[in-house]
């Protein structure tokens, strides 16, 4: 009797959620510990041209993510708050126009906690940013200076207060084991941050990354034992203040975990736009990592050229890569993962990881139940040892 | 035969032997300019890098002398280091003469003296050459006096030269012709050719370096190796210039090579005599002393599955290094490996480096040890090369250790330091002579003390001026005990040592303290203990690492973090897992870094 009016949707294998990362590659100046793709701003930032480039980048990438819903957007850097609220508005409008962005999407912008930026916060919120991540690092003037930060502690507090009043969710980035820092000073930074009351806090151990000024001329840093005490202190203080320690360096009030980062850590997909941005996308026959050209000018020229040549590298993940990269992310989560998540994200049977999981368990680095594998307390402290099992 | 000269160069390391050899080859047109690689006779990479000569090499050269005649000069290079002194005596026995090359700014050194004595014993004419004469610090008068005082040969006619600039090199060649006698031998007698050296070549099989003493050997001759009686057809006969050049024959007095498709190096033993199958000599030439390894160490693959590949590498290496001995050994801590015998520490070092570099092996080496004679209460005698194999002390009557006689030449101002060092090493002075500004002292010292760090300390305590030569003297009983090392309560056999009771407490304490520094911190505390029998004499703890975490890892650029983890993991590959503890190679050699009180 019936006439077929339309075809039923073709069933597709379950797809990982999709996030978008947009990279803004400039800073006022480069901090001596930083190894991210950021470039000191020497002249006026070519904001409009860069936004043109991001738009073209997205247009070119559309076939790869066609029809997929975007669950989070993260605008990182560099210092994205060097872009005007109008510029950010244009970027988000483009993303919403060309992609299906979930109405509930978490939209984060990284900002420097200076007076100049604080004045723009309202504009960012009006553009659609609902989560602000502030690179505070420390509230101690001497340590801010040692880290080469351009803001001072008063600005940092003022920016944090302003942001917390405006955005649904705010993250403060803190660092510990800073040059010359003692346990008390690390505690003072945490207490100040807790008093400000952001929904989310990140506490990073300052590490000397290769090819940075700090690596070339290492400052006097607290020794490993003191640094370990600082990490424990952070876990205790933040725990007592109601922040749950859910990932190696991340702490959140209930319901305030960073959804964008959780997508990384659960081996979800993300489209990386902008200079030096990395992406990971799952197709029906492969999982692929992509990297864009790093240098801003080279990237812009290449993406706006005809034909475009902004993709520096594309790499399909082999079996071993998938196991290792999944573990490298998922085992950062204190709650670990469900083996079924491993299977749906990697397309492999959990048996592919069994040897490693068993070895990690034997060495006391991993705890396992039927539906869960998670790092043990020792595994969390020796995460690198745990991950190396899967290398 | 009147126009043949076979000669060697005797010199201390750095006194310019290889440079002079290169000059001589160049002057005789042995190699064109473009073929002159610095130090052509040192062909192994290692030799060139370390500036030492390990294997004998030869060059047959033509030289038109000032008397208008053309001479055939055969230069046979000799190693300069004490570990390889057996190679020296082999090279010298193919020669009628030797140039004693002495650095005019430094003077005579102990090994040079020992090599000169070897030459004199073998009836080889020694002729002095003062090298580096153009250095501002050169003191030819003093050095000539030293040669006469210490070596005991006339030096008034010594040739002065600078191998570096080429100055006086022709005078050296003229002296070779004038002072070194031509070979004596009978071309019409049955063939007698001495194998000076032999090695395995992948393309032609065994190459034999020979000195023809009597008779003639031709291409296609059927040759017989007198020690084993095996016969082969001579496939190629020729000389090194140092390039290998085929010749129709080698005659009495000449030095050259023979290949005969020999696959087994044991058939062409160094020191054996080659004769003709259809016209054999009645008696072989006197051969060489069998060389005995003096230093022993365990070599283990870092990864146990690489055992077979290590055995293959050692087997191949042995083809060209007859002095290397090895036999399978099992260690509780290190698994399957080999106990290897070496001529000395440098030899051990060279073997280790060649295994790593040329054969791509990752190795764990145990501390060097010597061979002990253990007299049991039941009257039997055991030979122990591995300290962990020492039987229970209650069953032992006595332990005898090898004693060497060390000859040390040292400038007077460092005499006190050197004597102090020798006493610390349980040495007993047997002789002392003042020879100009240098003093020659002889000490009887346990070899065990010498193999640890004696040479390095001798050099540092004399600011590099003291030189050492030694020879085995005897086995002698002393109050020796076994020092065990425990890691987290487990005895690690590969770390056991045999030491004198008097120094055992101190050594034990120092050893564990050194090991604490060398073992990296791990996920748990690591206890390192030294024990004599059941009695713990020292303990140190490597405190557990508190954490090892990558602070920041966003999805973004995963590859760099991955590299970092790979690097960390790679670092561990150079460590051996003993129980749960990862022990780096250096920690197995910690004893080498322990000083004396």
Short mmCIF file of C-alpha atoms in Angstrom, two decimals, chain B residues 194-575:
data_model
loop_
_atom_site.label_atom_id
_atom_site.label_comp_id
_atom_site.label_asym_id
_atom_site.label_seq_id
_atom_site.Cartn_x
_atom_site.Cartn_y
_atom_site.Cartn_z
CA UNK B 194 106.26 -18.13 9.60
CA UNK B 195 102.62 -17.04 10.08
CA UNK B 196 102.92 -13.68 11.80
CA UNK B 197 99.21 -13.00 11.81
CA UNK B 198 96.08 -14.37 10.24
CA UNK B 199 92.59 -13.09 9.94
CA UNK B 200 89.32 -13.91 8.30
CA UNK B 201 88.18 -12.01 5.24
CA UNK B 202 84.62 -12.42 4.02
CA UNK B 203 85.63 -12.72 0.38
CA UNK B 204 88.82 -14.75 0.29
CA UNK B 205 88.69 -16.65 3.58
CA UNK B 206 91.69 -16.68 5.86
CA UNK B 207 94.50 -14.29 4.99
CA UNK B 208 97.93 -15.27 6.35
CA UNK B 209 100.59 -12.65 6.86
CA UNK B 210 103.90 -14.51 6.53
CA UNK B 211 107.62 -14.03 6.70
CA UNK B 212 109.40 -16.36 4.31
CA UNK B 213 112.49 -17.59 6.13
CA UNK B 214 113.78 -20.17 3.65
CA UNK B 215 112.74 -21.23 0.15
CA UNK B 216 110.17 -19.77 -2.21
CA UNK B 217 106.37 -19.99 -2.26
CA UNK B 218 104.61 -19.61 -5.60
CA UNK B 219 101.08 -19.27 -6.82
CA UNK B 220 99.36 -22.68 -7.09
CA UNK B 221 101.90 -24.35 -4.80
CA UNK B 222 100.42 -27.00 -2.56
CA UNK B 223 101.20 -25.74 0.93
CA UNK B 224 101.16 -27.61 4.21
CA UNK B 225 100.56 -26.05 7.64
CA UNK B 226 102.99 -27.91 9.83
CA UNK B 227 101.14 -27.78 13.19
CA UNK B 228 97.98 -29.40 11.85
CA UNK B 229 99.33 -31.08 8.73
CA UNK B 230 96.44 -29.78 6.62
CA UNK B 231 97.18 -28.92 3.00
CA UNK B 232 95.79 -26.23 0.73
CA UNK B 233 96.45 -24.77 -2.69
CA UNK B 234 97.97 -21.28 -2.56
CA UNK B 235 95.35 -19.18 -4.37
CA UNK B 236 97.01 -15.82 -4.09
CA UNK B 237 100.46 -14.74 -3.00
CA UNK B 238 101.37 -11.09 -2.62
CA UNK B 239 102.45 -8.12 -0.59
CA UNK B 240 100.80 -5.20 1.15
CA UNK B 241 101.89 -1.73 0.09
CA UNK B 242 99.66 -1.36 2.27
CA UNK B 243 97.16 -2.09 -0.53
CA UNK B 244 97.22 -5.81 -1.24
CA UNK B 245 99.05 -6.55 -4.50
CA UNK B 246 99.31 -10.03 -6.03
CA UNK B 247 102.82 -11.30 -6.86
CA UNK B 248 103.83 -14.54 -8.59
CA UNK B 249 105.94 -15.61 -5.62
CA UNK B 250 107.42 -14.71 -2.23
CA UNK B 251 111.10 -15.50 -1.70
CA UNK B 252 113.22 -16.02 1.40
CA UNK B 253 113.56 -12.76 3.32
CA UNK B 254 110.25 -11.33 2.09
CA UNK B 255 107.12 -10.49 4.05
CA UNK B 256 103.73 -10.87 2.38
CA UNK B 257 100.43 -12.68 2.36
CA UNK B 258 99.07 -16.01 1.21
CA UNK B 259 95.45 -16.98 0.80
CA UNK B 260 94.44 -20.55 0.18
CA UNK B 261 90.66 -20.67 0.52
CA UNK B 262 90.98 -21.60 4.18
CA UNK B 263 87.65 -21.28 5.96
CA UNK B 264 88.75 -22.22 9.45
CA UNK B 265 91.08 -19.85 11.21
CA UNK B 266 92.27 -22.69 13.44
CA UNK B 267 94.02 -24.20 10.42
CA UNK B 268 96.19 -21.12 10.03
CA UNK B 269 97.39 -20.63 13.58
CA UNK B 270 99.58 -17.65 14.22
CA UNK B 271 103.14 -18.89 14.85
CA UNK B 272 102.75 -21.99 12.68
CA UNK B 273 105.14 -22.73 9.82
CA UNK B 274 104.04 -23.12 6.22
CA UNK B 275 105.99 -25.50 4.01
CA UNK B 276 105.46 -27.16 0.63
CA UNK B 277 103.57 -30.45 0.52
CA UNK B 278 105.90 -32.01 -2.08
CA UNK B 279 109.13 -30.70 -0.61
CA UNK B 280 108.55 -30.22 3.11
CA UNK B 281 110.96 -28.76 5.64
CA UNK B 282 112.16 -31.19 8.26
CA UNK B 283 111.33 -29.04 11.28
CA UNK B 284 109.02 -26.14 11.96
CA UNK B 285 110.26 -22.73 13.09
CA UNK B 286 109.93 -22.00 16.78
CA UNK B 287 106.43 -20.56 17.17
CA UNK B 288 105.06 -18.01 19.60
CA UNK B 289 104.03 -18.29 23.20
CA UNK B 290 100.29 -19.07 23.52
CA UNK B 291 98.67 -15.93 24.73
CA UNK B 292 96.62 -16.19 27.86
CA UNK B 293 93.81 -13.86 28.81
CA UNK B 294 94.39 -12.13 32.12
CA UNK B 295 91.23 -10.16 32.65
CA UNK B 296 87.76 -11.68 32.77
CA UNK B 297 84.31 -10.16 32.69
CA UNK B 298 80.76 -11.25 32.02
CA UNK B 299 79.12 -9.87 28.88
CA UNK B 300 75.34 -10.10 28.83
CA UNK B 301 72.76 -8.90 26.34
CA UNK B 302 70.46 -6.26 27.79
CA UNK B 303 67.50 -8.10 26.27
CA UNK B 304 67.70 -11.80 26.95
CA UNK B 305 66.42 -12.74 23.48
CA UNK B 306 69.57 -11.17 22.02
CA UNK B 307 71.73 -13.96 23.43
CA UNK B 308 72.11 -15.74 20.09
CA UNK B 309 73.01 -12.59 18.28
CA UNK B 310 75.65 -11.81 20.92
CA UNK B 311 77.11 -15.28 20.50
CA UNK B 312 77.26 -14.80 16.73
CA UNK B 313 78.94 -11.44 17.16
CA UNK B 314 81.55 -12.84 19.57
CA UNK B 315 82.23 -15.74 17.22
CA UNK B 316 82.78 -13.39 14.31
CA UNK B 317 84.95 -11.09 16.37
CA UNK B 318 87.07 -14.00 17.50
CA UNK B 319 87.92 -14.79 13.87
CA UNK B 320 90.14 -11.74 13.90
CA UNK B 321 91.03 -11.63 17.54
CA UNK B 322 92.65 -14.84 18.62
CA UNK B 323 93.24 -13.42 22.08
CA UNK B 324 89.53 -13.17 22.83
CA UNK B 325 88.09 -16.10 24.77
CA UNK B 326 84.49 -16.66 25.67
CA UNK B 327 82.28 -19.33 27.08
CA UNK B 328 78.61 -19.40 28.00
CA UNK B 329 77.78 -18.39 31.53
CA UNK B 330 74.52 -18.05 33.42
CA UNK B 331 73.84 -15.40 35.98
CA UNK B 332 70.79 -15.41 38.21
CA UNK B 333 70.58 -11.67 37.83
CA UNK B 334 71.56 -11.20 34.22
CA UNK B 335 70.38 -14.40 32.60
CA UNK B 336 72.34 -16.02 29.81
CA UNK B 337 75.59 -14.45 28.70
CA UNK B 338 79.28 -15.11 28.29
CA UNK B 339 82.32 -15.04 30.49
CA UNK B 340 85.00 -13.48 28.33
CA UNK B 341 88.74 -13.43 28.74
CA UNK B 342 90.76 -10.42 27.66
CA UNK B 343 94.43 -9.50 27.53
CA UNK B 344 93.82 -6.41 29.59
CA UNK B 345 91.46 -3.53 30.18
CA UNK B 346 92.08 -1.82 26.88
CA UNK B 347 91.45 -5.06 25.06
CA UNK B 348 88.21 -5.47 27.00
CA UNK B 349 87.22 -1.94 26.11
CA UNK B 350 88.01 -2.44 22.45
CA UNK B 351 86.03 -5.69 22.28
CA UNK B 352 83.07 -4.11 24.02
CA UNK B 353 83.11 -1.13 21.73
CA UNK B 354 83.43 -3.23 18.60
CA UNK B 355 80.50 -5.39 19.71
CA UNK B 356 78.39 -2.31 20.24
CA UNK B 357 79.48 -0.43 17.19
CA UNK B 358 80.18 -2.99 14.52
CA UNK B 359 77.72 -5.64 15.66
CA UNK B 360 75.03 -3.40 17.14
CA UNK B 361 74.81 -5.21 20.49
CA UNK B 362 73.53 -3.63 23.70
CA UNK B 363 75.57 -5.04 26.50
CA UNK B 364 75.77 -5.21 30.23
CA UNK B 365 79.34 -5.80 31.33
CA UNK B 366 80.29 -6.93 34.79
CA UNK B 367 83.30 -5.52 36.62
CA UNK B 368 86.59 -6.99 35.37
CA UNK B 369 88.10 -9.73 37.48
CA UNK B 370 91.10 -12.04 37.33
CA UNK B 371 91.63 -15.76 37.58
CA UNK B 372 92.02 -17.19 41.09
CA UNK B 373 93.42 -20.54 42.12
CA UNK B 374 91.37 -21.91 44.95
CA UNK B 375 92.89 -24.72 46.99
CA UNK B 376 90.11 -26.69 48.65
CA UNK B 377 90.41 -28.41 52.00
CA UNK B 378 90.04 -31.74 50.22
CA UNK B 379 93.20 -30.97 48.30
CA UNK B 380 91.62 -30.21 44.93
CA UNK B 381 92.34 -27.01 43.06
CA UNK B 382 89.69 -24.90 41.36
CA UNK B 383 90.19 -22.08 38.91
CA UNK B 384 87.70 -19.29 39.54
CA UNK B 385 87.26 -16.50 37.01
CA UNK B 386 83.91 -15.33 38.26
CA UNK B 387 83.79 -14.08 41.87
CA UNK B 388 80.24 -15.33 42.36
CA UNK B 389 81.48 -18.87 41.72
CA UNK B 390 83.83 -18.80 44.71
CA UNK B 391 82.96 -21.79 46.91
CA UNK B 392 81.98 -21.46 50.55
CA UNK B 393 84.93 -20.10 52.55
CA UNK B 394 84.66 -22.91 55.11
CA UNK B 395 85.67 -25.41 52.43
CA UNK B 396 88.60 -23.39 51.18
CA UNK B 397 92.16 -23.92 52.35
CA UNK B 398 93.53 -20.89 50.57
CA UNK B 399 92.93 -18.55 47.66
CA UNK B 400 95.82 -17.63 45.39
CA UNK B 401 95.71 -14.56 43.24
CA UNK B 402 97.82 -13.62 40.23
CA UNK B 403 100.70 -11.27 40.99
CA UNK B 404 102.32 -9.18 38.31
CA UNK B 405 105.61 -7.37 38.26
CA UNK B 406 104.93 -3.81 37.23
CA UNK B 407 107.72 -1.73 35.75
CA UNK B 408 106.98 1.95 36.09
CA UNK B 409 109.00 4.81 34.67
CA UNK B 410 108.23 8.11 36.32
CA UNK B 411 109.86 11.54 36.58
CA UNK B 412 111.36 12.03 40.03
CA UNK B 413 108.89 14.67 41.17
CA UNK B 414 105.99 12.20 40.98
CA UNK B 415 107.84 9.28 42.55
CA UNK B 416 106.24 9.81 45.95
CA UNK B 417 102.72 9.80 44.52
CA UNK B 418 103.34 6.68 42.48
CA UNK B 419 104.85 4.80 45.41
CA UNK B 420 101.89 5.74 47.58
CA UNK B 421 99.54 4.43 44.92
CA UNK B 422 101.47 1.17 44.58
CA UNK B 423 101.36 0.65 48.34
CA UNK B 424 97.62 1.29 48.42
CA UNK B 425 97.26 -1.38 45.78
CA UNK B 426 99.03 -3.89 48.03
CA UNK B 427 102.22 -3.61 46.01
CA UNK B 428 105.67 -4.65 47.26
CA UNK B 429 108.67 -2.83 45.89
CA UNK B 430 111.28 -5.07 44.31
CA UNK B 431 113.55 -2.60 42.57
CA UNK B 432 114.26 1.10 42.12
CA UNK B 433 116.76 2.78 39.81
CA UNK B 434 117.46 6.43 39.15
CA UNK B 435 118.03 6.93 35.44
CA UNK B 436 118.70 10.57 34.67
CA UNK B 437 115.56 12.50 35.53
CA UNK B 438 113.38 9.42 35.47
CA UNK B 439 113.11 6.71 38.06
CA UNK B 440 112.38 3.10 37.18
CA UNK B 441 110.57 1.25 39.94
CA UNK B 442 109.40 -2.33 40.01
CA UNK B 443 106.55 -3.51 42.15
CA UNK B 444 104.90 -6.85 42.67
CA UNK B 445 101.18 -6.03 42.68
CA UNK B 446 98.10 -8.24 42.70
CA UNK B 447 96.65 -8.10 39.19
CA UNK B 448 93.18 -7.75 40.66
CA UNK B 449 94.16 -4.33 41.99
CA UNK B 450 95.66 -3.34 38.67
CA UNK B 451 92.61 -4.22 36.59
CA UNK B 452 90.32 -2.00 38.59
CA UNK B 453 91.61 1.51 38.12
CA UNK B 454 95.36 1.39 38.53
CA UNK B 455 96.26 2.67 35.11
CA UNK B 456 93.96 5.69 35.27
CA UNK B 457 95.13 6.58 38.75
CA UNK B 458 98.76 6.17 37.84
CA UNK B 459 98.23 8.62 35.01
CA UNK B 460 96.36 11.13 37.14
CA UNK B 461 98.74 10.98 40.08
CA UNK B 462 101.70 11.64 37.78
CA UNK B 463 99.95 14.14 35.53
CA UNK B 464 100.26 11.69 32.68
CA UNK B 465 104.04 11.22 32.93
CA UNK B 466 104.27 7.78 34.51
CA UNK B 467 104.24 4.80 32.17
CA UNK B 468 103.58 1.20 32.99
CA UNK B 469 104.51 -2.20 31.70
CA UNK B 470 103.76 -5.44 33.47
CA UNK B 471 104.21 -9.15 33.22
CA UNK B 472 102.72 -12.05 35.07
CA UNK B 473 104.86 -13.32 37.93
CA UNK B 474 103.09 -15.96 39.98
CA UNK B 475 100.00 -17.01 41.91
CA UNK B 476 100.29 -16.13 45.57
CA UNK B 477 97.99 -16.87 48.51
CA UNK B 478 96.50 -14.00 50.46
CA UNK B 479 93.61 -13.27 52.82
CA UNK B 480 90.93 -12.88 50.18
CA UNK B 481 87.19 -12.92 50.70
CA UNK B 482 84.04 -12.55 48.67
CA UNK B 483 82.07 -9.35 48.91
CA UNK B 484 78.42 -9.77 47.95
CA UNK B 485 76.05 -7.04 46.93
CA UNK B 486 72.32 -7.31 47.65
CA UNK B 487 69.68 -5.28 45.90
CA UNK B 488 66.39 -5.20 47.77
CA UNK B 489 67.54 -8.14 49.83
CA UNK B 490 68.47 -10.32 46.86
CA UNK B 491 72.08 -11.25 46.23
CA UNK B 492 73.09 -10.09 42.75
CA UNK B 493 75.68 -12.58 41.57
CA UNK B 494 76.92 -10.29 38.80
CA UNK B 495 78.00 -7.74 41.40
CA UNK B 496 80.06 -10.07 43.60
CA UNK B 497 83.72 -9.22 44.07
CA UNK B 498 86.78 -10.87 45.51
CA UNK B 499 88.68 -8.44 47.71
CA UNK B 500 91.36 -8.45 50.37
CA UNK B 501 89.99 -8.70 53.90
CA UNK B 502 91.86 -5.59 55.01
CA UNK B 503 90.10 -3.35 52.49
CA UNK B 504 86.77 -5.16 52.38
CA UNK B 505 84.90 -2.97 54.87
CA UNK B 506 85.91 0.23 53.20
CA UNK B 507 85.35 -1.08 49.68
CA UNK B 508 81.91 -2.40 50.65
CA UNK B 509 80.84 0.94 52.07
CA UNK B 510 82.18 2.92 49.15
CA UNK B 511 80.69 0.53 46.64
CA UNK B 512 77.14 0.74 47.93
CA UNK B 513 77.39 4.49 48.29
CA UNK B 514 78.54 4.74 44.68
CA UNK B 515 75.75 2.45 43.57
CA UNK B 516 73.21 4.61 45.34
CA UNK B 517 74.34 7.47 43.12
CA UNK B 518 74.28 5.40 39.95
CA UNK B 519 70.93 3.63 40.32
CA UNK B 520 68.18 6.02 39.27
CA UNK B 521 65.23 6.51 41.59
CA UNK B 522 62.39 4.14 40.86
CA UNK B 523 58.78 3.68 41.89
CA UNK B 524 59.84 2.14 45.21
CA UNK B 525 62.77 2.35 47.63
CA UNK B 526 65.78 0.33 46.52
CA UNK B 527 68.07 -0.97 49.26
CA UNK B 528 71.67 -1.64 48.27
CA UNK B 529 73.70 -3.68 50.74
CA UNK B 530 77.21 -5.06 50.89
CA UNK B 531 77.72 -8.34 52.73
CA UNK B 532 80.55 -10.62 53.69
CA UNK B 533 79.02 -14.03 54.20
CA UNK B 534 75.83 -13.46 56.19
CA UNK B 535 77.14 -10.25 57.69
CA UNK B 536 75.84 -6.99 56.22
CA UNK B 537 78.59 -4.40 56.33
CA UNK B 538 76.97 -1.47 54.54
CA UNK B 539 73.55 -0.28 53.41
CA UNK B 540 72.27 2.61 51.36
CA UNK B 541 68.80 3.38 50.04
CA UNK B 542 67.83 4.83 46.71
CA UNK B 543 64.71 6.70 47.76
CA UNK B 544 61.60 6.09 45.70
CA UNK B 545 60.67 8.61 43.09
CA UNK B 546 57.48 10.36 44.12
CA UNK B 547 55.90 10.83 40.73
CA UNK B 548 56.54 10.63 37.01
CA UNK B 549 53.75 12.33 35.13
CA UNK B 550 53.32 14.47 32.04
CA UNK B 551 51.65 17.54 33.47
CA UNK B 552 49.91 18.75 30.39
CA UNK B 553 48.51 16.72 27.56
CA UNK B 554 45.85 18.08 25.34
CA UNK B 555 44.66 16.28 22.30
CA UNK B 556 46.47 18.80 20.18
CA UNK B 557 49.98 17.69 19.44
CA UNK B 558 50.19 14.20 20.83
CA UNK B 559 53.34 13.26 18.91
CA UNK B 560 55.74 15.28 21.07
CA UNK B 561 54.46 13.80 24.29
CA UNK B 562 54.69 10.40 22.71
CA UNK B 563 58.31 11.07 21.81
CA UNK B 564 59.05 12.10 25.35
CA UNK B 565 57.61 8.84 26.67
CA UNK B 566 59.52 6.90 24.04
CA UNK B 567 62.71 8.63 25.11
CA UNK B 568 62.08 7.74 28.74
CA UNK B 569 61.45 4.17 27.74
CA UNK B 570 64.54 4.10 25.52
CA UNK B 571 66.62 5.26 28.49
CA UNK B 572 65.47 2.20 30.40
CA UNK B 573 66.60 -0.08 27.63
CA UNK B 574 70.16 0.51 28.68
CA UNK B 575 69.25 -0.86 32.07
#
